[in-house]
Amino acid sequence: MVSRCCFLPLVVVLACNLTIRAAWGASCISSIVSKELFDSMFLHKDDAACPAKDLYTYDSFVQASRCFPSFGNTGSLATRKREIAAFLAQISHETTGGWATAPDGPYAWGLCFKEEVSPQSDYCDTTNTQWPCSPGKSYKGRGPIQLSWNYNYGAAGRALGFDGLHNPEIVSNNSVISWKTALWFWMTEQKPKPSCHNVMVGLYLPTKQDLAANRTIGFGLLTNIINGGLECGIPTDARVYDRIGYFQRYANIFNVETGPNLDCQYQKPF
């Protein structure tokens, strides 16, 4: 099935293929992240010890990004770089194989895992009737963002053109679909949560409830969106600081500031 998200305006396709982005502000991820840079950021993703070996390819990342033309293509060059750095940092933590004394440092091991290790359940929310679970299927974390729960698999599948409820395994065995699910989660608002994209490009407008919960703009809010129920509102949580470590490394590579509010220890989860 061809994903309807992939029918882009011709002007965007031409801009990417002919590198004439400046004329109308269009761009592609490859103009900021070359294959050489990508490989240097993910030094060990294809090591034999990494279960995701050969899954998270650069070409698939670029191909998947074309279905989301606003990703890494909104605002100033610094804003675009910061969003990409933040995205790569979050998925690096979600899939990390690193440890404190790992070769090349703990932040050189992103994209090592393709599935959640030792899931505590099958992540089936039986109260969600819109996206009913398929018997015998597990909706554990898979892919770069570790997509989880039947309602996310169902919604992502509908948006991207695959059967997420009956074939959730495709997220961890199809390279392009795997990347697309991560970008779909990043770009999609799921109220009351804003999209990660809107937070990073300055389009997030906090509600009264957000302000009362100290959900301020910054990288920490992304962590709240992704896994706030387990990581936010907790002083010095190691998982939060692993995410920050990746972000600081990538921001430095892109030569951009990280911005404020990197953690979420004083934020209430959504």
Short mmCIF file of C-alpha atoms in Angstrom, two decimals:
data_model
loop_
_atom_site.label_atom_id
_atom_site.label_comp_id
_atom_site.label_asym_id
_atom_site.label_seq_id
_atom_site.Cartn_x
_atom_site.Cartn_y
_atom_site.Cartn_z
CA MET A 1 0.00 0.00 0.00
CA VAL A 2 1.36 3.44 -0.90
CA SER A 3 1.25 5.89 1.98
CA ARG A 4 -0.83 8.94 1.18
CA CYS A 5 1.63 11.02 3.21
CA CYS A 6 4.19 10.59 0.45
CA PHE A 7 2.40 12.64 -2.20
CA LEU A 8 4.35 15.88 -1.78
CA PRO A 9 3.94 19.12 -3.70
CA LEU A 10 6.11 19.08 -6.81
CA VAL A 11 7.94 22.18 -5.67
CA VAL A 12 9.19 20.37 -2.56
CA VAL A 13 10.37 17.36 -4.55
CA LEU A 14 12.21 19.63 -7.00
CA ALA A 15 13.76 21.57 -4.17
CA CYS A 16 15.17 18.41 -2.64
CA ASN A 17 16.34 16.88 -5.88
CA LEU A 18 17.83 20.01 -7.44
CA THR A 19 19.08 21.70 -4.25
CA ILE A 20 17.36 24.99 -5.09
CA ARG A 21 15.94 25.29 -1.62
CA ALA A 22 16.76 28.94 -1.08
CA ALA A 23 14.33 30.10 -3.74
CA TRP A 24 11.28 29.12 -1.72
CA GLY A 25 12.54 27.93 1.64
CA ALA A 26 12.21 24.21 0.98
CA SER A 27 14.96 21.81 2.00
CA CYS A 28 15.74 18.20 2.64
CA ILE A 29 17.26 16.49 5.63
CA SER A 30 20.28 15.54 3.57
CA SER A 31 21.22 19.22 3.28
CA ILE A 32 21.84 19.25 7.05
CA VAL A 33 22.66 15.61 7.79
CA SER A 34 24.95 14.00 5.25
CA LYS A 35 25.53 10.27 5.25
CA GLU A 36 29.04 10.84 6.56
CA LEU A 37 27.73 12.93 9.45
CA PHE A 38 24.99 10.40 10.18
CA ASP A 39 27.50 7.57 10.31
CA SER A 40 29.73 9.54 12.64
CA MET A 41 26.83 10.19 15.01
CA PHE A 42 25.79 6.53 15.10
CA LEU A 43 29.16 4.84 15.20
CA HIS A 44 27.95 1.48 16.49
CA LYS A 45 24.41 1.05 15.18
CA ASP A 46 25.48 -1.70 12.78
CA ASP A 47 27.77 -3.55 15.16
CA ALA A 48 27.13 -7.27 15.36
CA ALA A 49 26.18 -6.80 19.02
CA CYS A 50 23.31 -4.44 18.13
CA PRO A 51 19.96 -6.16 17.44
CA ALA A 52 19.01 -3.35 15.03
CA LYS A 53 22.03 -3.98 12.81
CA ASP A 54 21.28 -2.81 9.24
CA LEU A 55 17.72 -1.65 10.08
CA TYR A 56 18.15 2.08 10.63
CA THR A 57 19.77 3.09 7.36
CA TYR A 58 20.54 6.65 6.35
CA ASP A 59 18.76 6.28 3.01
CA SER A 60 15.57 5.12 4.74
CA PHE A 61 15.75 8.06 7.14
CA VAL A 62 15.97 10.51 4.25
CA GLN A 63 13.21 8.72 2.34
CA ALA A 64 10.91 8.71 5.36
CA SER A 65 11.57 12.38 6.07
CA ARG A 66 10.19 13.32 2.64
CA CYS A 67 6.75 12.34 3.92
CA PHE A 68 7.05 15.05 6.57
CA PRO A 69 8.29 18.13 4.69
CA SER A 70 7.99 20.42 7.72
CA PHE A 71 10.42 18.30 9.75
CA GLY A 72 13.79 20.01 9.94
CA ASN A 73 12.45 22.58 7.50
CA THR A 74 10.70 25.14 9.70
CA GLY A 75 12.22 28.39 10.86
CA SER A 76 15.82 29.56 10.75
CA LEU A 77 18.73 27.29 9.95
CA ALA A 78 19.58 27.15 13.66
CA THR A 79 15.99 26.14 14.51
CA ARG A 80 16.04 23.46 11.85
CA LYS A 81 19.33 22.05 13.10
CA ARG A 82 18.15 22.15 16.72
CA GLU A 83 14.98 20.22 15.87
CA ILE A 84 16.91 17.53 14.04
CA ALA A 85 19.41 17.30 16.90
CA ALA A 86 16.56 16.96 19.39
CA PHE A 87 14.85 14.25 17.33
CA LEU A 88 18.04 12.26 16.91
CA ALA A 89 18.78 12.64 20.63
CA GLN A 90 15.40 11.31 21.71
CA ILE A 91 15.49 8.31 19.39
CA SER A 92 19.09 7.64 20.41
CA HIS A 93 18.05 7.29 24.03
CA GLU A 94 15.06 5.15 23.13
CA THR A 95 17.30 2.71 21.24
CA THR A 96 20.62 3.12 23.03
CA GLY A 97 23.04 0.30 23.57
CA GLY A 98 25.51 2.50 25.43
CA TRP A 99 26.78 2.44 28.98
CA ALA A 100 28.98 4.71 31.07
CA THR A 101 32.30 3.24 29.94
CA ALA A 102 31.26 2.18 26.43
CA PRO A 103 33.79 2.50 23.60
CA ASP A 104 33.62 6.03 22.12
CA GLY A 105 31.48 7.11 25.08
CA PRO A 106 27.90 6.42 26.16
CA TYR A 107 26.43 8.71 23.49
CA ALA A 108 27.85 6.90 20.46
CA TRP A 109 25.45 3.97 20.75
CA GLY A 110 22.12 5.26 19.52
CA LEU A 111 19.95 3.10 17.22
CA CYS A 112 21.31 -0.14 18.64
CA PHE A 113 17.96 -1.73 19.56
CA LYS A 114 14.90 -2.19 17.38
CA GLU A 115 12.51 -3.57 20.01
CA GLU A 116 11.89 -3.04 23.69
CA VAL A 117 13.87 -5.42 25.85
CA SER A 118 11.86 -7.40 28.44
CA PRO A 119 8.52 -5.59 28.02
CA GLN A 120 6.38 -5.67 31.14
CA SER A 121 3.13 -6.19 29.21
CA ASP A 122 1.72 -6.46 25.70
CA TYR A 123 0.74 -2.77 25.85
CA CYS A 124 -2.87 -3.43 24.95
CA ASP A 125 -5.29 -0.79 26.22
CA THR A 126 -8.53 -2.75 26.17
CA THR A 127 -10.55 0.38 26.96
CA ASN A 128 -9.62 1.86 23.60
CA THR A 129 -12.36 0.70 21.24
CA GLN A 130 -11.18 2.76 18.29
CA TRP A 131 -8.02 0.69 17.99
CA PRO A 132 -8.88 -2.78 19.32
CA CYS A 133 -5.98 -5.13 19.94
CA SER A 134 -5.47 -8.11 17.68
CA PRO A 135 -5.37 -11.42 19.59
CA GLY A 136 -1.86 -12.59 20.36
CA LYS A 137 -0.18 -9.38 19.27
CA SER A 138 2.18 -7.30 21.37
CA TYR A 139 2.31 -3.55 21.03
CA LYS A 140 5.63 -3.23 22.82
CA GLY A 141 8.14 -0.55 21.90
CA ARG A 142 9.50 -0.83 18.37
CA GLY A 143 11.45 1.37 16.02
CA PRO A 144 13.48 4.53 16.62
CA ILE A 145 10.89 6.15 18.89
CA GLN A 146 9.92 2.78 20.43
CA LEU A 147 6.30 3.12 19.31
CA SER A 148 4.09 1.58 22.01
CA TRP A 149 0.41 0.79 22.72
CA ASN A 150 -2.31 -0.33 20.35
CA TYR A 151 -3.72 3.18 19.91
CA ASN A 152 -0.38 4.45 18.60
CA TYR A 153 0.13 1.47 16.30
CA GLY A 154 -3.40 1.85 14.96
CA ALA A 155 -3.19 5.59 14.38
CA ALA A 156 0.30 5.42 12.89
CA GLY A 157 -0.73 2.61 10.58
CA ARG A 158 -3.73 4.52 9.31
CA ALA A 159 -1.66 7.65 8.69
CA LEU A 160 1.23 5.83 7.03
CA GLY A 161 -0.50 3.02 5.16
CA PHE A 162 0.24 -0.18 7.10
CA ASP A 163 -1.79 -2.45 9.36
CA GLY A 164 -0.45 -1.50 12.76
CA LEU A 165 -2.94 -3.55 14.75
CA HIS A 166 -2.55 -6.85 12.93
CA ASN A 167 1.06 -6.48 11.87
CA PRO A 168 2.87 -4.41 14.51
CA GLU A 169 6.07 -6.36 13.84
CA ILE A 170 6.56 -4.45 10.59
CA VAL A 171 7.79 -1.47 12.63
CA SER A 172 10.89 -3.42 13.60
CA ASN A 173 11.55 -5.20 10.30
CA ASN A 174 10.83 -2.58 7.63
CA SER A 175 13.43 0.18 7.59
CA VAL A 176 11.38 2.93 5.95
CA ILE A 177 8.22 2.24 7.95
CA SER A 178 10.27 2.14 11.12
CA TRP A 179 11.62 5.64 10.47
CA LYS A 180 8.19 6.89 9.38
CA THR A 181 6.59 5.85 12.68
CA ALA A 182 9.19 7.83 14.63
CA LEU A 183 8.64 10.90 12.49
CA TRP A 184 4.86 10.46 12.65
CA PHE A 185 4.99 10.46 16.46
CA TRP A 186 7.29 13.50 16.41
CA MET A 187 5.08 15.53 14.08
CA THR A 188 1.63 14.54 15.36
CA GLU A 189 -0.22 16.42 18.08
CA GLN A 190 -1.99 14.08 20.49
CA LYS A 191 -4.01 16.34 22.75
CA PRO A 192 -3.49 17.42 25.45
CA LYS A 193 0.10 16.89 24.33
CA PRO A 194 1.52 19.16 21.65
CA SER A 195 3.67 17.72 18.91
CA CYS A 196 7.39 17.57 19.51
CA HIS A 197 7.83 19.45 16.24
CA ASN A 198 5.73 22.40 17.39
CA VAL A 199 7.66 22.60 20.65
CA MET A 200 11.01 22.75 18.88
CA VAL A 201 10.03 25.31 16.24
CA GLY A 202 8.23 27.71 18.57
CA LEU A 203 4.64 26.90 17.64
CA TYR A 204 3.70 25.49 21.06
CA LEU A 205 1.33 27.71 23.01
CA PRO A 206 1.03 26.46 26.61
CA THR A 207 -2.45 26.31 28.09
CA LYS A 208 -3.30 27.41 31.62
CA GLN A 209 -2.95 23.78 32.66
CA ASP A 210 0.49 23.59 31.05
CA LEU A 211 1.65 26.71 32.83
CA ALA A 212 0.36 25.42 36.15
CA ALA A 213 2.24 22.16 35.54
CA ASN A 214 5.45 24.04 34.65
CA ARG A 215 5.47 22.51 31.18
CA THR A 216 7.81 25.06 29.68
CA ILE A 217 9.31 25.19 26.21
CA GLY A 218 12.52 23.24 25.84
CA PHE A 219 13.99 19.79 25.31
CA GLY A 220 12.58 18.63 28.65
CA LEU A 221 9.06 19.06 27.33
CA LEU A 222 9.84 16.56 24.56
CA THR A 223 10.78 14.00 27.21
CA ASN A 224 7.48 14.74 28.92
CA ILE A 225 5.60 14.14 25.67
CA ILE A 226 7.43 10.89 24.98
CA ASN A 227 7.66 9.31 28.43
CA GLY A 228 6.65 11.87 31.03
CA GLY A 229 4.59 9.48 33.13
CA LEU A 230 7.71 7.53 34.02
CA GLU A 231 10.49 10.12 33.88
CA CYS A 232 9.18 13.60 34.67
CA GLY A 233 8.61 15.16 38.07
CA ILE A 234 11.49 13.03 39.38
CA PRO A 235 14.70 14.72 40.56
CA THR A 236 17.81 13.82 38.55
CA ASP A 237 16.33 10.82 36.75
CA ALA A 238 19.12 8.98 34.93
CA ARG A 239 16.99 8.39 31.83
CA VAL A 240 16.30 12.10 31.48
CA TYR A 241 19.99 12.91 31.69
CA ASP A 242 20.85 10.27 29.13
CA ARG A 243 18.51 12.03 26.70
CA ILE A 244 20.14 15.36 27.54
CA GLY A 245 23.60 13.92 27.01
CA TYR A 246 22.70 12.85 23.50
CA PHE A 247 21.14 16.23 22.76
CA GLN A 248 24.18 18.12 23.96
CA ARG A 249 26.44 15.97 21.80
CA TYR A 250 24.35 16.44 18.67
CA ALA A 251 23.77 20.16 19.25
CA ASN A 252 27.52 20.55 19.50
CA ILE A 253 27.98 18.66 16.23
CA PHE A 254 25.46 20.98 14.54
CA ASN A 255 27.01 24.00 16.24
CA VAL A 256 23.72 25.22 17.75
CA GLU A 257 22.63 26.08 21.28
CA THR A 258 20.47 23.57 23.12
CA GLY A 259 18.19 26.23 24.57
CA PRO A 260 16.74 26.27 28.11
CA ASN A 261 14.74 23.78 30.16
CA LEU A 262 16.58 20.62 29.19
CA ASP A 263 15.10 18.42 31.90
CA CYS A 264 11.55 17.83 33.13
CA GLN A 265 12.18 17.14 36.80
CA TYR A 266 9.91 20.01 37.87
CA GLN A 267 7.22 19.34 35.27
CA LYS A 268 4.05 17.40 35.89
CA PRO A 269 3.39 14.67 33.31
CA PHE A 270 0.54 15.15 30.86
#
